Coordinates of C-alpha atoms in Angstrom, one line a residue:
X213 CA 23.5 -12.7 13.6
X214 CA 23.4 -10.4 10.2
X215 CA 23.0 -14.1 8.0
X216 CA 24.2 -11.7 5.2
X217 CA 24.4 -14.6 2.7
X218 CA 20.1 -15.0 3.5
X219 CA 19.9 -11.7 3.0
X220 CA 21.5 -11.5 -0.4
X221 CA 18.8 -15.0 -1.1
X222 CA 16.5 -13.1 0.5
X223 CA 16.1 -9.9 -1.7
X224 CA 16.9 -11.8 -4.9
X225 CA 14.1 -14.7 -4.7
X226 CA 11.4 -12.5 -2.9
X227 CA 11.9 -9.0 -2.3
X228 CA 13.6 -7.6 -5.7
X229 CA 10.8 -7.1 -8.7
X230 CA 12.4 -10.0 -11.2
X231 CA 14.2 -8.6 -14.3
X232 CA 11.3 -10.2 -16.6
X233 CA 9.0 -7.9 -14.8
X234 CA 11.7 -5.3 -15.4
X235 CA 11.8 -5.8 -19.4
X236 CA 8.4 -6.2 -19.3
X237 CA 7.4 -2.4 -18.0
X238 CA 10.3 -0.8 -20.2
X239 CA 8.9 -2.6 -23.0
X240 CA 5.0 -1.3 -22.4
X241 CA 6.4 2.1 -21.3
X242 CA 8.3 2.5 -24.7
X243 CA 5.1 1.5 -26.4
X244 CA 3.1 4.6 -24.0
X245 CA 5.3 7.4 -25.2
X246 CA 4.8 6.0 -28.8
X247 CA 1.1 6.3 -28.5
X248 CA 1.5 9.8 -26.2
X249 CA 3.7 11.2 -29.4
X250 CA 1.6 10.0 -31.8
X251 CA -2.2 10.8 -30.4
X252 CA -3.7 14.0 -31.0
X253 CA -3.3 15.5 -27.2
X254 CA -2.3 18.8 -27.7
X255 CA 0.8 19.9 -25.6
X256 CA 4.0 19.9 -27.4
X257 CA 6.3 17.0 -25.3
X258 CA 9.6 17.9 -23.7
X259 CA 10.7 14.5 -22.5
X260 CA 9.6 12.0 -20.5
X261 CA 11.2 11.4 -16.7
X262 CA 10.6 8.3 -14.4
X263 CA 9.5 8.7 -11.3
X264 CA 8.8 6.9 -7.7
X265 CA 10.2 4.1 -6.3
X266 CA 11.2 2.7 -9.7
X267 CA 13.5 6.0 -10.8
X268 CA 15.1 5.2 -7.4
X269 CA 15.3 1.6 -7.9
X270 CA 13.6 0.8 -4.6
X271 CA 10.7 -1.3 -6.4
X272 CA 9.6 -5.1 -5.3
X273 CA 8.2 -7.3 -6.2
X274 CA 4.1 -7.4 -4.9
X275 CA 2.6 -9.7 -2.1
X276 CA -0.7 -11.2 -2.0
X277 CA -1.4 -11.3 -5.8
X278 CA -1.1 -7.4 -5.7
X279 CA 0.0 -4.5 -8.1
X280 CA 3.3 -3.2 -8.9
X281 CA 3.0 0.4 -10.0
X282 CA 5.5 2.9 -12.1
X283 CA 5.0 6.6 -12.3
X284 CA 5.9 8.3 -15.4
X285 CA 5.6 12.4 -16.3
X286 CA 5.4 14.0 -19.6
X287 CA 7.0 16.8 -19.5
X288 CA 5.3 19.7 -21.9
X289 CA 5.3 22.8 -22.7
X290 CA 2.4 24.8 -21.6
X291 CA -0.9 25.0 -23.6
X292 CA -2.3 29.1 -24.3
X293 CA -5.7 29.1 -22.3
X294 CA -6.0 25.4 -20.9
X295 CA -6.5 24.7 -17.1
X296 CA -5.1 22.3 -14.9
X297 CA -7.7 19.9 -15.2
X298 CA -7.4 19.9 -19.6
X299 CA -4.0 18.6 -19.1
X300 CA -5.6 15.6 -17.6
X301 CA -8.2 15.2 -18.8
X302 CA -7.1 15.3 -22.6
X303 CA -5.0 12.8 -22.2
X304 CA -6.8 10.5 -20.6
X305 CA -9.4 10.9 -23.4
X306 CA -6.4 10.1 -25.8
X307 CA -6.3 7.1 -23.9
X308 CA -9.8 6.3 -23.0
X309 CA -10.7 6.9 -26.8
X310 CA -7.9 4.4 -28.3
X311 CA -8.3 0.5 -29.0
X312 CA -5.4 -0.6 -27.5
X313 CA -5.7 1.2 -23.9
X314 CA -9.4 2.0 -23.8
X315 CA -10.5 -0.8 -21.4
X316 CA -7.5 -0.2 -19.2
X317 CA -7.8 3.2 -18.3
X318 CA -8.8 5.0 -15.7
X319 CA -8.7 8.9 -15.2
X320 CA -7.6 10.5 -11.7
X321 CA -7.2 13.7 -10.2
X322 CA -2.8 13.7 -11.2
X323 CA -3.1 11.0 -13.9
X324 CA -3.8 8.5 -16.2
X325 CA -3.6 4.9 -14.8
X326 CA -3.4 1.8 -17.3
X327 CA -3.8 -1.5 -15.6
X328 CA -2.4 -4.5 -17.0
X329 CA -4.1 -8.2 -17.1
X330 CA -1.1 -9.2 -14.5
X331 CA -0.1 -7.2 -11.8
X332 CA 1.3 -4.4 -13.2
X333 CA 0.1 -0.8 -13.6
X334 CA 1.5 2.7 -15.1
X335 CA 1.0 6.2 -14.0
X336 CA 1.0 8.7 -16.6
X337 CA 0.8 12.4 -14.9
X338 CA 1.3 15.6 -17.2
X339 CA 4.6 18.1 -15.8
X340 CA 4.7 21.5 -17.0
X341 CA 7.2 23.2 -17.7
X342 CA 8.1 27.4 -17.9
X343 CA 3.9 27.9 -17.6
X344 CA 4.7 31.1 -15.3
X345 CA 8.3 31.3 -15.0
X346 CA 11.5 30.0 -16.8
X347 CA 12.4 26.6 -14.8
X348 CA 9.1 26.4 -13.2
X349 CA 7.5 22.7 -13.0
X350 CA 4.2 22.2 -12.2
X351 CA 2.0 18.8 -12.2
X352 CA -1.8 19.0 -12.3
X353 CA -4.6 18.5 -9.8
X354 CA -8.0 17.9 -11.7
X355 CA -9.7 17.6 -8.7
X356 CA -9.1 21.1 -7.5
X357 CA -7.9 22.6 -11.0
X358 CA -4.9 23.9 -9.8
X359 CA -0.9 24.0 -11.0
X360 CA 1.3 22.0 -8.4
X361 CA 4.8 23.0 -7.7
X362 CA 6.7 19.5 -8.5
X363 CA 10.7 18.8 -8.1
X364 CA 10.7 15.1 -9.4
X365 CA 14.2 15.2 -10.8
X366 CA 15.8 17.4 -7.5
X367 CA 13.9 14.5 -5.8
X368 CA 15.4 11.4 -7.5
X369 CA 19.0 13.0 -7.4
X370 CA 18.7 13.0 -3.4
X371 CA 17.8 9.7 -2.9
X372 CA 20.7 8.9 -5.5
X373 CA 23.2 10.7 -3.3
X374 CA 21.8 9.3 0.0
X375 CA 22.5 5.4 -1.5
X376 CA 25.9 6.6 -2.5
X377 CA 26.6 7.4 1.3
X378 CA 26.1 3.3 2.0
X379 CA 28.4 0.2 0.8
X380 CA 27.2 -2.1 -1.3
X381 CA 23.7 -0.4 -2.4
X382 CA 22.8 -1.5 1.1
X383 CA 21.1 1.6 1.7
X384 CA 18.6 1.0 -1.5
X385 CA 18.4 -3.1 -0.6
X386 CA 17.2 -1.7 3.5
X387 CA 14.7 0.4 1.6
X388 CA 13.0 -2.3 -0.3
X389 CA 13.2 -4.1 2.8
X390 CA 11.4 -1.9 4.8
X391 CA 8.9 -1.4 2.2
X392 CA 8.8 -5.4 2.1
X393 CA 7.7 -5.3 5.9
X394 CA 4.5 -3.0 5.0
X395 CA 3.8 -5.1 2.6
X396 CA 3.6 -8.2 4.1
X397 CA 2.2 -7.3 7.5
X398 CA 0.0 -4.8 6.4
X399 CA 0.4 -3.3 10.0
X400 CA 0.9 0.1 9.0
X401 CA 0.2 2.7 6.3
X402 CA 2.6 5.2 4.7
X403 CA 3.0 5.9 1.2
X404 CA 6.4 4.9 -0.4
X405 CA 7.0 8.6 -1.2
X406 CA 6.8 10.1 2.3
X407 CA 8.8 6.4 3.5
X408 CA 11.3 6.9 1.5
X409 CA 11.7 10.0 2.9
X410 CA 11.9 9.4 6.2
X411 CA 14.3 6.4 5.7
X412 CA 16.6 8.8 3.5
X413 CA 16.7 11.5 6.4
X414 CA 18.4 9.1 8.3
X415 CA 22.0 8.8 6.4
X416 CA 24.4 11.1 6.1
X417 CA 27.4 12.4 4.5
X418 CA 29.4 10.9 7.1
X419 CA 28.2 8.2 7.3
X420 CA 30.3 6.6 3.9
X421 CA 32.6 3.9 4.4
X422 CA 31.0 3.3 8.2
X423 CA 30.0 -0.2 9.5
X424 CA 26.4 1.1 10.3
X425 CA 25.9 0.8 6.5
X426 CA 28.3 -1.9 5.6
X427 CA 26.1 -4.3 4.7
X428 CA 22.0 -4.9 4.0
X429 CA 21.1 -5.9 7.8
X430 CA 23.7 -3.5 8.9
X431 CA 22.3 -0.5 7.2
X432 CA 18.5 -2.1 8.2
X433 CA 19.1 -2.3 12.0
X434 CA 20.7 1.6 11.2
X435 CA 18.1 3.0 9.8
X436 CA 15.4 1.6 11.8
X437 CA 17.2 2.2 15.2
X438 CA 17.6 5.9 14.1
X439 CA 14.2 6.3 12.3
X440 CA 12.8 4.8 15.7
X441 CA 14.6 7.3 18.1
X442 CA 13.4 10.0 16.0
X443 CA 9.7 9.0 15.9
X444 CA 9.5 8.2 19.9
X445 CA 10.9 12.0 20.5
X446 CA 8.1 13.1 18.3
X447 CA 4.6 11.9 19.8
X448 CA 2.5 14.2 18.0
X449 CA 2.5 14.0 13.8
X450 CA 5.8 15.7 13.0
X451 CA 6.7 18.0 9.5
X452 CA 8.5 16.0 6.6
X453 CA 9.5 18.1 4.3
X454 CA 9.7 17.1 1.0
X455 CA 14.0 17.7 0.6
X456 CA 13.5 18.7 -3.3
X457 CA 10.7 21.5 -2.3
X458 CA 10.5 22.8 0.8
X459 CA 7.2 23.8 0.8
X460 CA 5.2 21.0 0.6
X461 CA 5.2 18.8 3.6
X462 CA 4.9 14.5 2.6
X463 CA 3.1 13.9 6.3
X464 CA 0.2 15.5 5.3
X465 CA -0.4 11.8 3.8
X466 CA -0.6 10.6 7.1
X467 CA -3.8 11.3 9.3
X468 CA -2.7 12.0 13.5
X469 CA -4.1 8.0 13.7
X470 CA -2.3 6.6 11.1
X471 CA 1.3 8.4 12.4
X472 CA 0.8 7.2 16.0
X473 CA 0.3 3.7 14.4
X474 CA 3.7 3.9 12.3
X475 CA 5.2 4.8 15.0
X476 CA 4.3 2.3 17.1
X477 CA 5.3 -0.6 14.6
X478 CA 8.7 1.3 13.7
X479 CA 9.5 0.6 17.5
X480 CA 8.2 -2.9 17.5
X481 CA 10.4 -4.0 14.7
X482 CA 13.2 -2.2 15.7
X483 CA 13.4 -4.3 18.9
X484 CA 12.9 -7.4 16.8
X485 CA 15.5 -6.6 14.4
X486 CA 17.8 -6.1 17.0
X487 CA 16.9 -9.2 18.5
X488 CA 17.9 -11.1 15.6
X489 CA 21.0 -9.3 15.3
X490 CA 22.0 -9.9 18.6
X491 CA 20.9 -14.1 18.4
X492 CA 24.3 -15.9 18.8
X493 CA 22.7 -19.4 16.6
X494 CA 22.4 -19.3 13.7
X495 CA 18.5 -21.2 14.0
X496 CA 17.5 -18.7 16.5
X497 CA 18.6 -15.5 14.4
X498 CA 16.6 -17.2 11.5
X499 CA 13.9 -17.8 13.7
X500 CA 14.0 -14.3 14.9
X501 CA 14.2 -12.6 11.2
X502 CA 11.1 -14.7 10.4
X503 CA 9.6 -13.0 13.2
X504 CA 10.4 -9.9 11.2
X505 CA 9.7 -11.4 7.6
X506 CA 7.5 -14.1 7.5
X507 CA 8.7 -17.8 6.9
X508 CA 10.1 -16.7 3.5
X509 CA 13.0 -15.4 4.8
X510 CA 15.9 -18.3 4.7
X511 CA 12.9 -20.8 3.5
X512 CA 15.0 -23.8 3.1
X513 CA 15.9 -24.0 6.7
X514 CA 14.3 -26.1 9.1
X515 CA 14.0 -24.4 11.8
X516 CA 10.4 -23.1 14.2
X517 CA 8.5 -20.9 12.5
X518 CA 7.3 -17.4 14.1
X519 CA 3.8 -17.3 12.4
X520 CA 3.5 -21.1 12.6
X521 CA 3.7 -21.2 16.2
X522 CA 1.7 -17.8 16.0
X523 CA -1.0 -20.0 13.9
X524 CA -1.3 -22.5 16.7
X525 CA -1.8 -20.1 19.6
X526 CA -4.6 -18.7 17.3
X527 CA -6.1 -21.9 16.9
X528 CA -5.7 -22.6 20.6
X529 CA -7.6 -19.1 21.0
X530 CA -10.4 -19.5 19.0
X531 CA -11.3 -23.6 20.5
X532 CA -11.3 -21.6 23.8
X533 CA -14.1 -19.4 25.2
X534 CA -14.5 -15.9 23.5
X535 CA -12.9 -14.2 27.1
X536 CA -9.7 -15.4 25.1
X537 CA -10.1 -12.9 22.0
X538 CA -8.2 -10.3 23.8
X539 CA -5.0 -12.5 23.0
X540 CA -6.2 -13.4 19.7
X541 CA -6.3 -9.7 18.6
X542 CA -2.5 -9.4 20.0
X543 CA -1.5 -12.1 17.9
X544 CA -3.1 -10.7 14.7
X545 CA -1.7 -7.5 15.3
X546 CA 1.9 -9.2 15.8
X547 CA 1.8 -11.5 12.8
X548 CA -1.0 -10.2 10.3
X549 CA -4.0 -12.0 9.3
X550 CA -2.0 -14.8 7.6
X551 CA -2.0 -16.1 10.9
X552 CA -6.1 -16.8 10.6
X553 CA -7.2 -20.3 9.5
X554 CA -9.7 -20.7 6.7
X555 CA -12.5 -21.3 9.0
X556 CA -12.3 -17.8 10.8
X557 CA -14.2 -16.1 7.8
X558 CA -17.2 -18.6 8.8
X559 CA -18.1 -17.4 12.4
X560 CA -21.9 -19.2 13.3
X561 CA -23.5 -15.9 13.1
X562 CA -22.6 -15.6 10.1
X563 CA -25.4 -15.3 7.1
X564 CA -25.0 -16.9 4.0
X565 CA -26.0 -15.3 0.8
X566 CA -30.1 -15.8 0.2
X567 CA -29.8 -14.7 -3.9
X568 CA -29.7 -17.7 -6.6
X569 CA -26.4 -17.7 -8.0
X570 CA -25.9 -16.6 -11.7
X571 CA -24.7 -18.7 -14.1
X572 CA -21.0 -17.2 -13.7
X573 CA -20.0 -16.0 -10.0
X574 CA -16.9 -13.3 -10.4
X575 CA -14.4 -13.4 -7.4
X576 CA -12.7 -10.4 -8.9
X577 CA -14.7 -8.0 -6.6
X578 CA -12.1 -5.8 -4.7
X579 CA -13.3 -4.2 -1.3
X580 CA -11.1 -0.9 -0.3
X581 CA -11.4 1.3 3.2
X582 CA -10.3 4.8 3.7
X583 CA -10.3 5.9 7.8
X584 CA -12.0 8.9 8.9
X585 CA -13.0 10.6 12.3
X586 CA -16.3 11.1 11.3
X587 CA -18.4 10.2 8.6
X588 CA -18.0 13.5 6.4
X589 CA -14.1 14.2 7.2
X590 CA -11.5 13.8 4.9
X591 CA -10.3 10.2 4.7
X592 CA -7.0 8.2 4.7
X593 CA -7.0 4.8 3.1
X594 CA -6.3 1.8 4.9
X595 CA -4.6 -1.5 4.4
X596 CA -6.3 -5.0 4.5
X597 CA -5.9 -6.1 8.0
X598 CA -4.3 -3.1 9.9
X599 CA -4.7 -2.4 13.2
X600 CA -6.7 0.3 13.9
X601 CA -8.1 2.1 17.3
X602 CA -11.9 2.1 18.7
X603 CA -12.8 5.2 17.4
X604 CA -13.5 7.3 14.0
X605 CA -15.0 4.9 11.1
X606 CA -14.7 3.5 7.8
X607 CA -15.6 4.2 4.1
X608 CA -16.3 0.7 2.4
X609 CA -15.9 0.8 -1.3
X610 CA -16.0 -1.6 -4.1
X611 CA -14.4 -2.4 -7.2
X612 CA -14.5 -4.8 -10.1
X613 CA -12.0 -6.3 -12.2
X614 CA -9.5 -4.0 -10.2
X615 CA -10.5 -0.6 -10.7
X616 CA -14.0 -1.0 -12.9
X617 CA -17.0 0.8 -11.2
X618 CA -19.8 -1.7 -10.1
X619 CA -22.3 -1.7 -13.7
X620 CA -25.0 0.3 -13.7
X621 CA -27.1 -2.9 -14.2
X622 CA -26.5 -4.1 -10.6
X623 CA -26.5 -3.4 -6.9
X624 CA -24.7 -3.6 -3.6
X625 CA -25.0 -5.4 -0.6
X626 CA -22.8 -5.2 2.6
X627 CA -21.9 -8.0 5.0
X628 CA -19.9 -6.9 8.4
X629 CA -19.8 -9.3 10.8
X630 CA -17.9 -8.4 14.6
X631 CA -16.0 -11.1 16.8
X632 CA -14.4 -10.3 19.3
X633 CA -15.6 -10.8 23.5
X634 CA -17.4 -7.4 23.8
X635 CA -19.0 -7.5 20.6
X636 CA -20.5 -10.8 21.3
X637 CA -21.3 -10.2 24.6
X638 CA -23.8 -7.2 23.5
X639 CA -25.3 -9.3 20.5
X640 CA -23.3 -7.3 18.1
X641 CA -21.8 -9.8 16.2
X642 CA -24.4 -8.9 12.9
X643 CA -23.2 -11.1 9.8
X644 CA -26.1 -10.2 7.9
X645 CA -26.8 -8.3 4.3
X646 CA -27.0 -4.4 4.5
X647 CA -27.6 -1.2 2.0
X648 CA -24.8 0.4 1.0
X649 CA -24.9 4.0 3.2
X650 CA -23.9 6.3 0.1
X651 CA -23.8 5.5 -3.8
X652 CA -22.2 1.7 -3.3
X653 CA -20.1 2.4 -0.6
X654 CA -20.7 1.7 3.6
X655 CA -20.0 3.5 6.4
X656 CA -19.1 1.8 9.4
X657 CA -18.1 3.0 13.1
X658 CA -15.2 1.1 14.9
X659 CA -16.1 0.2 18.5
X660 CA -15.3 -3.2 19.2
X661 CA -12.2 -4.7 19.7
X662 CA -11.7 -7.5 17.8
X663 CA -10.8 -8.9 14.2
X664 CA -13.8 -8.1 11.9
X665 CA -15.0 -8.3 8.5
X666 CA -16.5 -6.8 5.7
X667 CA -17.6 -8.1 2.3
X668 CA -19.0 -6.7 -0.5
X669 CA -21.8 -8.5 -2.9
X670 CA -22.7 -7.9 -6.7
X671 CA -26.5 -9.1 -7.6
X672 CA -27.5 -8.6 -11.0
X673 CA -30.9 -6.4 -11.0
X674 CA -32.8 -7.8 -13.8
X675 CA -33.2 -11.4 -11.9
X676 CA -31.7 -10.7 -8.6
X677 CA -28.9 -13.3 -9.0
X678 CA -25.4 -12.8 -7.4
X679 CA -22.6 -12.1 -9.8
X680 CA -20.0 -11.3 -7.7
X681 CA -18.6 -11.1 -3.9
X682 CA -15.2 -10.1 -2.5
X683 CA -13.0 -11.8 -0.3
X684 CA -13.3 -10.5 3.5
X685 CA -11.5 -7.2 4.0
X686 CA -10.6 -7.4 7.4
X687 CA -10.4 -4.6 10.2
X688 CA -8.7 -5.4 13.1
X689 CA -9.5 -2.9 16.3
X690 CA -7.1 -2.9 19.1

């Protein structure tokens, strides 16, 4: 059954950023350009232009206590003499310099980021305009110093015309719900930008007024379906092209890894969204859609739970012998992490910190990953809790306070602890306190399969008292 009624519920109460979050950002991005206009950074402003998923009205609301971001360009006209790299990094001086933003900012290789107290955060990325030809637009790469080729408006008009091809915006509500899914099970990576994309290559002209885009789960079970077929005639990392400008190809976001993973999942949940579809009961579509959403979806129906039931097989799992983690892993690949009890973190082997606590413990430590196939290739960052295979590694690295370095004043230590049969089996279940491998950050092979976990720890060097930890970051291997 499509339950378009829950749908509607659905996007409204969980999926869809609320409109005081809405006001909120237009209010702090009206008070930006002020500042931009009035600071002393040099290039003479054009306009300003939204960009991303909120220009194309495909931003939600974030899981898991995370971070909604906007992406705003200042257009400019070019400065005489100044490289890529001036554009950004004069105005994230303007920035850095300044009362107001100064303990907010952060400078990149495209922008400026300012991260709010809640969960909101603004990219501000300098567009040039005319540097080297009339029309030409061009955003900047500090990292490498070079001029970009950009299309943002071309872009934002296309996914504008691809929504107007569906009924009742329910090509823009499938979006946000597919964006939802990434969210929430954390089972796959791809950047909104190249998802969009592909879920906007997948509508057509003739394709308005259809009953394949009808309606929201119409127009999801379309796009999936489709997206699906495509992927599963494509084994090997295919081209997206990026429909404003040609040239530049949105899969190189992707690493061969991280494709084959997206399109496993794509197929996954395109035979569970079908089997809601198809249930004839109302109770057993729900239960099927939760299968695909988590319990929030139609919440105030009583009916069996997908990741409760999930939850219980775990805990059935883990009170048997470790032989059982095989299924374990399935299940946490199915349904997430969510589906872990509390005690999982706390395996026996396990140990716990030896330094005194300081007089104030910060939990606002953040752990991040990035994949790689060896330990000095390029890397891919990965989600909390996706699956990933037996082979390549990760780059641990940790944050503070969101996106502060760790201070000078203090040093790093590394937990990982393994589970999982094989692991165990060869005494490799660790738990204990390591160096970082590089700077603050750890480098770790996968090998084992299992659900894993690794944790960062702040200890304060003048008395060698901990100051801060992280919450596990957990790395599932199939």
């Amino acid at each position: 059954m499509k339950l378009s009624g829950d749908f509607r519920e659905f996007l409204s109460d969980t999926v869809n950023l609320n409109q005081s979050r809405l006001d909120r950002l237009e209010e702090r991005v009206t008070t930006i350009k002020n500042f931009i206009r009035d600071s002393d950074w040099e290039p003479s402003i054009s306009t300003f232009i939204e960009q991303g998923s909120w220009a194309h009205d495909t931003i939600i609301k974030p899981v898991d206590l995370g971070e909604f971001d906007a992406d705003l360009l200042v257009k400019v006209h070019p400065v005489d003499g100044w490289s890529a790299a001036q554009y950004v990094k004069e105005l994230g001086r303007a920035f850095l310099d300044s009362n107001r933003y100064g303990d907010k900012t952060v400078v990149y290789d495209y922008c400026v980021t300012i991260t709010y107290a809640d969960d909101c955060k603004i990219d501000i990325a300098p567009l040039v305009m005319d540097r080297e030809h009339q029309g030409a637009l061009e955003v900047c790469n500090k990292g490498k110093d070079e001029f970009e080729d950009s299309q943002p408006v071309e872009y934002t008009h296309w996914m504008r015309k691809k929504n107007g091809y569906s009924g009742n915006n329910s090509f823009r509500k499938a979006t946000r719900l597919i964006k939802y899914i990434r969210d929430i099970k954390k089972r796959f990576s791809c950047q909104s930008v190249l998802l969009t994309t592909l879920i906007g290559n997948h509508i057509e002209w003739w394709d308005k007024d259809s009953v394949a885009f009808a309606d929201t789960p119409s127009a999801l079970q379309t796009v999936m379906g489709r997206l699906d077929d495509w992927l599963q005639a494509r084994p090997d990392k295919p081209e997206v092209p990026n429909p404003a400008l040609a040239a530049q190809d949105f899969a190189d976001l992707w690493n061969d890894t991280q494709y084959a993973n997206f399109r496993n999942f794509v197929n996954k949940y395109r035979k569970w969204i079908d089997e809601a579809v198809a249930a004839t009961s109302r109770a057993d579509s729900i239960e099927k859609w939760r299968r695909v959403f988590g319990d929030e979806f139609a919440k105030g129906e009583n009916v069996q739970k997908f990741e409760a039931s999930a939850m219980q097989r775990t805990n059935a799992l883990l009170l048997e012998t470790a032989a059982h983690l095989d299924s374990l892993v399935d299940n946490v690949i199915d349904f997430g992490v969510t589906i872990l009890p509390d005690w999982f973190k706390n395996p026996p082997h396990k140990h716990p910190p030896p330094w005194t606590l300081a007089e104030h413990v910060s939990r606002s430590v953040q752990v991040s990953a990035e994949y790689s196939m060896s330990k000095s290739g390029r890397g891919s960052p990965v989600q909390h809790g996706e699956a990933l295979p037996p082979r390549g590694g990760l780059w641990f690295d940790v944050r503070v306070n969101k996106f502060q370095l760790v201070p000078a004043d203090c040093y790093v230590r590394w937990r990982i602890t393994n589970t999982g049969a094989v692991a165990m089996a060869l005494k490799k279940g660790r738990g204990g306190f390591e160096r970082p491998t590089d700077s603050n950050r750890r480098w770790e092979t996968l090998e084992y399969r299992g659900v894993h976990m690794a944790e960062a720890f702040i200890i304060r060097r003048l008395d060698d008292r901990l100051v801060g930890y992280s919450e596990p970051f957990y790395v599932v291997i199939k």
